[in-house]
Amino acid sequence: MSMVSDSLVIARRNLIRMTRIPEMVLFGVIQPVMFVVLFTYVFGGSMSVGGSTDPDVYKNFLMAGIFAQTVTFATAGSAAGIADDMQKGLVDRFRSLPMARGAVLTGRTVADLVQTCITLTVLAIVALIVGWRTGSAEPTDAGRVLGAFGLLLLLGYAFTWIGALIGLSVRTPEAATSGGIIWLFPVTFISNAFVDASQMTPWLRHIAEWNPFSATVQACRELFGNPGVVDSGAWPMQHPVWASLIWSVLIVAVFRTLAVRKYRAADG
């Protein structure tokens, strides 16, 4: 209970800081909105999904990938924020207090999750405006749609722990920003987020199908009732919801352990 209480205090501190620097939220929203507009209207007519080049089909295929990309790109903000706190000596002040050591990192990731939730809400509204609809390929319901957003937030939370580890491993916020985002490009683009993975070369398709990011994207398409390519023998593509849950929980378990250990080592 002490760990939970301390984590909530740190989370509150970061949320208050967020309200005092509103451009943090504003810029975090603008980027995914630009991706929605660019991919929908620039690439929509030239992409093939299941043999169809209908822009509306691609639009509904695309949105799950944009949502997933948005929650994972929050990793860079987590890494930069923790590195900034380390550089300014704020974390050293926390260490002098009688508080759980992991609370600093947990509070930071919870605050980032709240910001991600806000961004995802705005992005969903924009997606509806440009024509995205749930149930476009098969029937769905509100429970399944909320489940899809839950999987997205879980993936985003898992990736913020990777960002926390990066932020503790570098010396400056600038390095944390670069290190927090550079590895996300192959993770998000070697996936089924923006293109039909069956069109990739066999070895690249295999990587894409076992990518944790792809599992969440495929799960969201299934729960949203949007078009998605399912003619794959890979287990994550046949059982995407379970695969998404397993991958996200595994990432949290591994990277939270590594991040807290790194924090304690720095403390020593």
PDB file of N, CA, C and O in Angstrom, residues 56-61 131-140 221 223-228:
ATOM      1  N   ASP A  56     -11.822   3.814 -48.596  1.00  0.00           N
ATOM      2  CA  ASP A  56     -12.575   3.633 -47.355  1.00  0.00           C
ATOM      3  C   ASP A  56     -12.150   2.355 -46.634  1.00  0.00           C
ATOM      4  O   ASP A  56     -12.111   2.321 -45.396  1.00  0.00           O
ATOM      5  N   VAL A  57     -11.831   1.314 -47.392  1.00  0.00           N
ATOM      6  CA  VAL A  57     -11.363   0.070 -46.792  1.00  0.00           C
ATOM      7  C   VAL A  57     -10.023   0.306 -46.105  1.00  0.00           C
ATOM      8  O   VAL A  57      -9.802  -0.125 -44.964  1.00  0.00           O
ATOM      9  N   TYR A  58      -9.127   1.007 -46.788  1.00  0.00           N
ATOM     10  CA  TYR A  58      -7.815   1.283 -46.191  1.00  0.00           C
ATOM     11  C   TYR A  58      -7.947   2.191 -44.975  1.00  0.00           C
ATOM     12  O   TYR A  58      -7.224   2.035 -43.988  1.00  0.00           O
ATOM     13  N   LYS A  59      -8.876   3.125 -45.024  1.00  0.00           N
ATOM     14  CA  LYS A  59      -9.079   4.045 -43.911  1.00  0.00           C
ATOM     15  C   LYS A  59      -9.427   3.280 -42.637  1.00  0.00           C
ATOM     16  O   LYS A  59      -8.871   3.525 -41.563  1.00  0.00           O
ATOM     17  N   ASN A  60     -10.339   2.332 -42.754  1.00  0.00           N
ATOM     18  CA  ASN A  60     -10.733   1.549 -41.592  1.00  0.00           C
ATOM     19  C   ASN A  60      -9.651   0.547 -41.191  1.00  0.00           C
ATOM     20  O   ASN A  60      -9.522   0.211 -40.012  1.00  0.00           O
ATOM     21  N   PHE A  61      -8.885   0.075 -42.164  1.00  0.00           N
ATOM     22  CA  PHE A  61      -7.747  -0.805 -41.885  1.00  0.00           C
ATOM     23  C   PHE A  61      -6.649  -0.049 -41.141  1.00  0.00           C
ATOM     24  O   PHE A  61      -6.002  -0.577 -40.234  1.00  0.00           O
ATOM     25  N   GLY A 131     -13.897   9.734 -41.213  1.00  0.00           N
ATOM     26  CA  GLY A 131     -14.662   8.649 -41.812  1.00  0.00           C
ATOM     27  C   GLY A 131     -14.442   7.258 -41.248  1.00  0.00           C
ATOM     28  O   GLY A 131     -15.025   6.290 -41.746  1.00  0.00           O
ATOM     29  N   TRP A 132     -13.613   7.115 -40.199  1.00  0.00           N
ATOM     30  CA  TRP A 132     -13.413   5.795 -39.599  1.00  0.00           C
ATOM     31  C   TRP A 132     -14.680   5.362 -38.870  1.00  0.00           C
ATOM     32  O   TRP A 132     -15.319   6.158 -38.198  1.00  0.00           O
ATOM     33  N   ARG A 133     -15.039   4.098 -39.027  1.00  0.00           N
ATOM     34  CA  ARG A 133     -16.210   3.557 -38.360  1.00  0.00           C
ATOM     35  C   ARG A 133     -15.919   2.158 -37.838  1.00  0.00           C
ATOM     36  O   ARG A 133     -15.286   1.343 -38.522  1.00  0.00           O
ATOM     37  N   THR A 134     -16.377   1.868 -36.633  1.00  0.00           N
ATOM     38  CA  THR A 134     -16.291   0.500 -36.126  1.00  0.00           C
ATOM     39  C   THR A 134     -17.388  -0.327 -36.795  1.00  0.00           C
ATOM     40  O   THR A 134     -18.405   0.204 -37.246  1.00  0.00           O
ATOM     41  N   GLY A 135     -17.153  -1.639 -36.869  1.00  0.00           N
ATOM     42  CA  GLY A 135     -18.131  -2.518 -37.494  1.00  0.00           C
ATOM     43  C   GLY A 135     -18.187  -2.403 -38.994  1.00  0.00           C
ATOM     44  O   GLY A 135     -19.189  -2.781 -39.615  1.00  0.00           O
ATOM     45  N   SER A 136     -17.127  -1.884 -39.618  1.00  0.00           N
ATOM     46  CA  SER A 136     -17.138  -1.701 -41.073  1.00  0.00           C
ATOM     47  C   SER A 136     -16.988  -3.020 -41.824  1.00  0.00           C
ATOM     48  O   SER A 136     -17.393  -3.119 -42.984  1.00  0.00           O
ATOM     49  N   ALA A 137     -16.383  -4.040 -41.188  1.00  0.00           N
ATOM     50  CA  ALA A 137     -16.180  -5.327 -41.849  1.00  0.00           C
ATOM     51  C   ALA A 137     -17.025  -6.425 -41.229  1.00  0.00           C
ATOM     52  O   ALA A 137     -17.469  -7.349 -41.921  1.00  0.00           O
ATOM     53  N   GLU A 138     -17.244  -6.354 -39.933  1.00  0.00           N
ATOM     54  CA  GLU A 138     -18.070  -7.345 -39.243  1.00  0.00           C
ATOM     55  C   GLU A 138     -18.679  -6.684 -38.016  1.00  0.00           C
ATOM     56  O   GLU A 138     -18.154  -5.694 -37.510  1.00  0.00           O
ATOM     57  N   PRO A 139     -19.785  -7.236 -37.506  1.00  0.00           N
ATOM     58  CA  PRO A 139     -20.469  -6.600 -36.373  1.00  0.00           C
ATOM     59  C   PRO A 139     -19.594  -6.563 -35.122  1.00  0.00           C
ATOM     60  O   PRO A 139     -18.775  -7.451 -34.889  1.00  0.00           O
ATOM     61  N   THR A 140     -19.783  -5.522 -34.336  1.00  0.00           N
ATOM     62  CA  THR A 140     -19.080  -5.387 -33.067  1.00  0.00           C
ATOM     63  C   THR A 140     -20.021  -4.728 -32.078  1.00  0.00           C
ATOM     64  O   THR A 140     -21.187  -4.483 -32.375  1.00  0.00           O
ATOM     65  N   ARG A 221      -8.202  -4.443 -34.654  1.00  0.00           N
ATOM     66  CA  ARG A 221      -9.034  -4.570 -35.857  1.00  0.00           C
ATOM     67  C   ARG A 221     -10.137  -5.593 -35.644  1.00  0.00           C
ATOM     68  O   ARG A 221     -11.279  -5.394 -36.073  1.00  0.00           O
ATOM     69  N   LEU A 223     -11.502  -6.483 -32.748  1.00  0.00           N
ATOM     70  CA  LEU A 223     -12.477  -5.974 -31.795  1.00  0.00           C
ATOM     71  C   LEU A 223     -13.264  -4.789 -32.342  1.00  0.00           C
ATOM     72  O   LEU A 223     -14.445  -4.618 -32.022  1.00  0.00           O
ATOM     73  N   PHE A 224     -12.622  -3.960 -33.155  1.00  0.00           N
ATOM     74  CA  PHE A 224     -13.315  -2.839 -33.786  1.00  0.00           C
ATOM     75  C   PHE A 224     -14.255  -3.304 -34.896  1.00  0.00           C
ATOM     76  O   PHE A 224     -15.139  -2.553 -35.308  1.00  0.00           O
ATOM     77  N   GLY A 225     -14.048  -4.520 -35.401  1.00  0.00           N
ATOM     78  CA  GLY A 225     -14.829  -4.976 -36.550  1.00  0.00           C
ATOM     79  C   GLY A 225     -14.372  -4.331 -37.836  1.00  0.00           C
ATOM     80  O   GLY A 225     -15.150  -4.166 -38.778  1.00  0.00           O
ATOM     81  N   ASN A 226     -13.098  -3.968 -37.909  1.00  0.00           N
ATOM     82  CA  ASN A 226     -12.513  -3.359 -39.101  1.00  0.00           C
ATOM     83  C   ASN A 226     -11.814  -4.406 -39.959  1.00  0.00           C
ATOM     84  O   ASN A 226     -11.477  -5.490 -39.463  1.00  0.00           O
ATOM     85  N   PRO A 227     -11.585  -4.113 -41.239  1.00  0.00           N
ATOM     86  CA  PRO A 227     -10.916  -5.094 -42.100  1.00  0.00           C
ATOM     87  C   PRO A 227      -9.486  -5.361 -41.662  1.00  0.00           C
ATOM     88  O   PRO A 227      -8.756  -4.447 -41.277  1.00  0.00           O
ATOM     89  N   GLY A 228      -9.104  -6.618 -41.687  1.00  0.00           N
ATOM     90  CA  GLY A 228      -7.747  -7.021 -41.332  1.00  0.00           C
ATOM     91  C   GLY A 228      -7.410  -8.315 -42.038  1.00  0.00           C
ATOM     92  O   GLY A 228      -8.288  -9.144 -42.278  1.00  0.00           O
TER      93      GLY A 228
END
